[in-house]
Amino acid sequence: MMRNTMTKLVQEYVKAYNSFDVEGMIQLLHRDVIFRNYSNGKVNVETRGISEFRQVAEQSKTLFTSREQKIKEISFSSEVAEVLIDYIGVLAIDLPNGLKVGERVNLEGKSIFHFCNGKISIIEDYS
C-alpha cells in the first residue's frame, strides 16, 4: 500500500474518532481488525473483529464530552504506519483513578496502524 493511502486512512480514522463517529471509524477497518490499548506497557483492552471493536468504541464515547487526537508525526515501514499523537479529552464521568467530570486529560502517545487489503487491520494504541 502506498504511503499516501495509509496516511489518508489514518487521517480519516482520527477525524472520525475526534467526531465520535463510530460508523465512520468502522468503515475504514478490516472485518477481522485487532485493536489493543497499552497503558504503562500492559494491554488493558483488546478486541478482535468489528463487533468487539464497535462495543469498545461505543463505550469509550461515554467517557468524554470532547476528545481530540492530533497527529504530530507519521513514519512508515512496509504496511505499517507509526503515528505520534497528542491527545486532549474532557471527562464526562468520574473515573476510578480519581479524575472527575469536566477535568482535562492530556496525553502523548503513539498509535501503530497495520493495513491489509486497503483497510486498517490492526490498531495498537500506546500511552
PDB file of C-alpha atoms in Angstrom:
ATOM      1  CA  MET A   1       0.000   0.000   0.000  1.00  0.00           C
ATOM      2  CA  MET A   2       1.296   3.460  -0.844  1.00  0.00           C
ATOM      3  CA  ARG A   3       2.208   5.895   1.915  1.00  0.00           C
ATOM      4  CA  ASN A   4      -0.325   8.488   0.796  1.00  0.00           C
ATOM      5  CA  THR A   5      -3.100   5.863   1.006  1.00  0.00           C
ATOM      6  CA  MET A   6      -2.012   4.823   4.504  1.00  0.00           C
ATOM      7  CA  THR A   7      -1.814   8.490   5.549  1.00  0.00           C
ATOM      8  CA  LYS A   8      -5.308   9.150   4.217  1.00  0.00           C
ATOM      9  CA  LEU A   9      -6.750   6.149   6.104  1.00  0.00           C
ATOM     10  CA  VAL A  10      -5.072   7.263   9.349  1.00  0.00           C
ATOM     11  CA  GLN A  11      -6.292  10.845   8.923  1.00  0.00           C
ATOM     12  CA  GLU A  12      -9.846   9.679   8.199  1.00  0.00           C
ATOM     13  CA  TYR A  13      -9.785   7.367  11.222  1.00  0.00           C
ATOM     14  CA  VAL A  14      -8.567  10.175  13.524  1.00  0.00           C
ATOM     15  CA  LYS A  15     -11.184  12.566  12.126  1.00  0.00           C
ATOM     16  CA  ALA A  16     -13.955  10.017  12.782  1.00  0.00           C
ATOM     17  CA  TYR A  17     -12.569   9.293  16.266  1.00  0.00           C
ATOM     18  CA  ASN A  18     -12.483  13.002  17.153  1.00  0.00           C
ATOM     19  CA  SER A  19     -16.089  13.355  15.955  1.00  0.00           C
ATOM     20  CA  PHE A  20     -17.318  10.344  17.987  1.00  0.00           C
ATOM     21  CA  ASP A  21     -18.255   8.798  14.598  1.00  0.00           C
ATOM     22  CA  VAL A  22     -18.044   5.067  15.314  1.00  0.00           C
ATOM     23  CA  GLU A  23     -19.555   4.119  11.940  1.00  0.00           C
ATOM     24  CA  GLY A  24     -17.006   6.304  10.171  1.00  0.00           C
ATOM     25  CA  MET A  25     -14.212   4.531  12.039  1.00  0.00           C
ATOM     26  CA  ILE A  26     -15.613   1.097  11.275  1.00  0.00           C
ATOM     27  CA  GLN A  27     -15.850   1.772   7.531  1.00  0.00           C
ATOM     28  CA  LEU A  28     -12.047   2.043   7.493  1.00  0.00           C
ATOM     29  CA  LEU A  29     -11.440  -1.262   9.298  1.00  0.00           C
ATOM     30  CA  HIS A  30     -10.815  -4.771   8.030  1.00  0.00           C
ATOM     31  CA  ARG A  31     -13.565  -7.139   9.193  1.00  0.00           C
ATOM     32  CA  ASP A  32     -11.024  -9.075  11.300  1.00  0.00           C
ATOM     33  CA  VAL A  33      -9.499  -5.942  12.848  1.00  0.00           C
ATOM     34  CA  ILE A  34      -7.482  -6.316  16.041  1.00  0.00           C
ATOM     35  CA  PHE A  35      -7.368  -3.414  18.492  1.00  0.00           C
ATOM     36  CA  ARG A  36      -5.068  -3.242  21.502  1.00  0.00           C
ATOM     37  CA  ASN A  37      -4.657  -0.450  24.017  1.00  0.00           C
ATOM     38  CA  TYR A  38      -1.450  -0.422  26.045  1.00  0.00           C
ATOM     39  CA  SER A  39      -1.103   1.588  29.230  1.00  0.00           C
ATOM     40  CA  ASN A  40       2.139   1.526  31.199  1.00  0.00           C
ATOM     41  CA  GLY A  41       3.425  -1.239  28.937  1.00  0.00           C
ATOM     42  CA  LYS A  42       0.492  -3.612  29.500  1.00  0.00           C
ATOM     43  CA  VAL A  43      -2.529  -4.434  27.356  1.00  0.00           C
ATOM     44  CA  ASN A  44      -5.655  -3.180  29.126  1.00  0.00           C
ATOM     45  CA  VAL A  45      -8.086  -3.555  26.210  1.00  0.00           C
ATOM     46  CA  GLU A  46      -8.042  -5.980  23.286  1.00  0.00           C
ATOM     47  CA  THR A  47     -10.707  -6.616  20.676  1.00  0.00           C
ATOM     48  CA  ARG A  48     -10.939  -8.934  17.682  1.00  0.00           C
ATOM     49  CA  GLY A  49     -13.310  -8.226  14.835  1.00  0.00           C
ATOM     50  CA  ILE A  50     -15.673  -5.383  14.004  1.00  0.00           C
ATOM     51  CA  SER A  51     -18.315  -6.362  16.577  1.00  0.00           C
ATOM     52  CA  GLU A  52     -15.947  -6.252  19.566  1.00  0.00           C
ATOM     53  CA  PHE A  53     -14.325  -3.067  18.270  1.00  0.00           C
ATOM     54  CA  ARG A  54     -17.735  -1.413  17.924  1.00  0.00           C
ATOM     55  CA  GLN A  55     -18.633  -2.278  21.551  1.00  0.00           C
ATOM     56  CA  VAL A  56     -15.448  -0.688  22.913  1.00  0.00           C
ATOM     57  CA  ALA A  57     -15.754   2.344  20.616  1.00  0.00           C
ATOM     58  CA  GLU A  58     -19.361   2.957  21.668  1.00  0.00           C
ATOM     59  CA  GLN A  59     -18.450   2.564  25.342  1.00  0.00           C
ATOM     60  CA  SER A  60     -15.498   4.951  25.060  1.00  0.00           C
ATOM     61  CA  LYS A  61     -17.780   7.645  23.620  1.00  0.00           C
ATOM     62  CA  THR A  62     -19.450   7.909  27.033  1.00  0.00           C
ATOM     63  CA  LEU A  63     -16.182   8.738  28.824  1.00  0.00           C
ATOM     64  CA  PHE A  64     -15.594  12.155  27.252  1.00  0.00           C
ATOM     65  CA  THR A  65     -17.636  15.229  26.384  1.00  0.00           C
ATOM     66  CA  SER A  66     -14.937  16.146  23.881  1.00  0.00           C
ATOM     67  CA  ARG A  67     -11.773  14.490  22.651  1.00  0.00           C
ATOM     68  CA  GLU A  68      -9.136  15.275  20.098  1.00  0.00           C
ATOM     69  CA  GLN A  69      -6.221  13.339  18.753  1.00  0.00           C
ATOM     70  CA  LYS A  70      -3.675  15.475  16.914  1.00  0.00           C
ATOM     71  CA  ILE A  71      -1.224  13.785  14.591  1.00  0.00           C
ATOM     72  CA  LYS A  72       2.296  15.045  15.304  1.00  0.00           C
ATOM     73  CA  GLU A  73       4.250  12.752  13.010  1.00  0.00           C
ATOM     74  CA  ILE A  74       3.801   9.656  10.857  1.00  0.00           C
ATOM     75  CA  SER A  75       6.546   7.210   9.905  1.00  0.00           C
ATOM     76  CA  PHE A  76       6.195   4.171   7.671  1.00  0.00           C
ATOM     77  CA  SER A  77       7.602   0.695   7.213  1.00  0.00           C
ATOM     78  CA  SER A  78       6.063  -1.706   4.717  1.00  0.00           C
ATOM     79  CA  GLU A  79       2.323  -1.973   5.546  1.00  0.00           C
ATOM     80  CA  VAL A  80       2.638  -0.166   8.896  1.00  0.00           C
ATOM     81  CA  ALA A  81       2.242   3.469   9.948  1.00  0.00           C
ATOM     82  CA  GLU A  82       3.524   4.626  13.338  1.00  0.00           C
ATOM     83  CA  VAL A  83       1.739   7.797  14.423  1.00  0.00           C
ATOM     84  CA  LEU A  84       2.831  10.092  17.239  1.00  0.00           C
ATOM     85  CA  ILE A  85      -0.264  11.585  18.860  1.00  0.00           C
ATOM     86  CA  ASP A  86      -1.166  14.404  21.229  1.00  0.00           C
ATOM     87  CA  TYR A  87      -4.458  13.684  22.974  1.00  0.00           C
ATOM     88  CA  ILE A  88      -6.779  16.035  24.835  1.00  0.00           C
ATOM     89  CA  GLY A  89     -10.100  14.941  26.306  1.00  0.00           C
ATOM     90  CA  VAL A  90     -12.650  16.391  28.719  1.00  0.00           C
ATOM     91  CA  LEU A  91     -14.158  13.794  31.048  1.00  0.00           C
ATOM     92  CA  ALA A  92     -17.907  13.141  31.037  1.00  0.00           C
ATOM     93  CA  ILE A  93     -17.765  10.862  34.097  1.00  0.00           C
ATOM     94  CA  ASP A  94     -15.723  10.385  37.257  1.00  0.00           C
ATOM     95  CA  LEU A  95     -13.026   7.743  36.830  1.00  0.00           C
ATOM     96  CA  PRO A  96     -11.839   5.203  39.415  1.00  0.00           C
ATOM     97  CA  ASN A  97      -8.340   6.741  39.341  1.00  0.00           C
ATOM     98  CA  GLY A  98      -9.697   9.941  40.934  1.00  0.00           C
ATOM     99  CA  LEU A  99     -10.184  12.089  37.838  1.00  0.00           C
ATOM    100  CA  LYS A 100     -13.505  13.958  37.905  1.00  0.00           C
ATOM    101  CA  VAL A 101     -16.164  15.100  35.449  1.00  0.00           C
ATOM    102  CA  GLY A 102     -15.004  18.132  33.486  1.00  0.00           C
ATOM    103  CA  GLU A 103     -11.289  17.546  34.047  1.00  0.00           C
ATOM    104  CA  ARG A 104      -8.991  17.620  31.034  1.00  0.00           C
ATOM    105  CA  VAL A 105      -6.867  14.627  30.191  1.00  0.00           C
ATOM    106  CA  ASN A 106      -3.675  15.415  28.260  1.00  0.00           C
ATOM    107  CA  LEU A 107      -1.606  12.534  26.934  1.00  0.00           C
ATOM    108  CA  GLU A 108       1.171  11.927  24.486  1.00  0.00           C
ATOM    109  CA  GLY A 109       1.316   8.562  22.852  1.00  0.00           C
ATOM    110  CA  LYS A 110       1.590   6.655  19.663  1.00  0.00           C
ATOM    111  CA  SER A 111      -0.670   4.516  17.571  1.00  0.00           C
ATOM    112  CA  ILE A 112       0.577   1.823  15.232  1.00  0.00           C
ATOM    113  CA  PHE A 113      -1.677   1.019  12.286  1.00  0.00           C
ATOM    114  CA  HIS A 114      -1.271  -2.115  10.167  1.00  0.00           C
ATOM    115  CA  PHE A 115      -3.012  -2.391   6.811  1.00  0.00           C
ATOM    116  CA  CYS A 116      -4.423  -5.269   4.769  1.00  0.00           C
ATOM    117  CA  ASN A 117      -6.457  -5.171   1.543  1.00  0.00           C
ATOM    118  CA  GLY A 118      -6.858  -1.389   1.666  1.00  0.00           C
ATOM    119  CA  LYS A 119      -8.200  -1.340   5.235  1.00  0.00           C
ATOM    120  CA  ILE A 120      -6.826  -0.884   8.755  1.00  0.00           C
ATOM    121  CA  SER A 121      -6.244  -4.392  10.117  1.00  0.00           C
ATOM    122  CA  ILE A 122      -4.524  -3.740  13.460  1.00  0.00           C
ATOM    123  CA  ILE A 123      -4.519  -0.694  15.732  1.00  0.00           C
ATOM    124  CA  GLU A 124      -2.201  -0.587  18.730  1.00  0.00           C
ATOM    125  CA  ASP A 125      -2.509   2.476  20.993  1.00  0.00           C
ATOM    126  CA  TYR A 126       0.262   3.247  23.492  1.00  0.00           C
ATOM    127  CA  SER A 127       0.052   5.802  26.280  1.00  0.00           C
TER     128      SER A 127
END
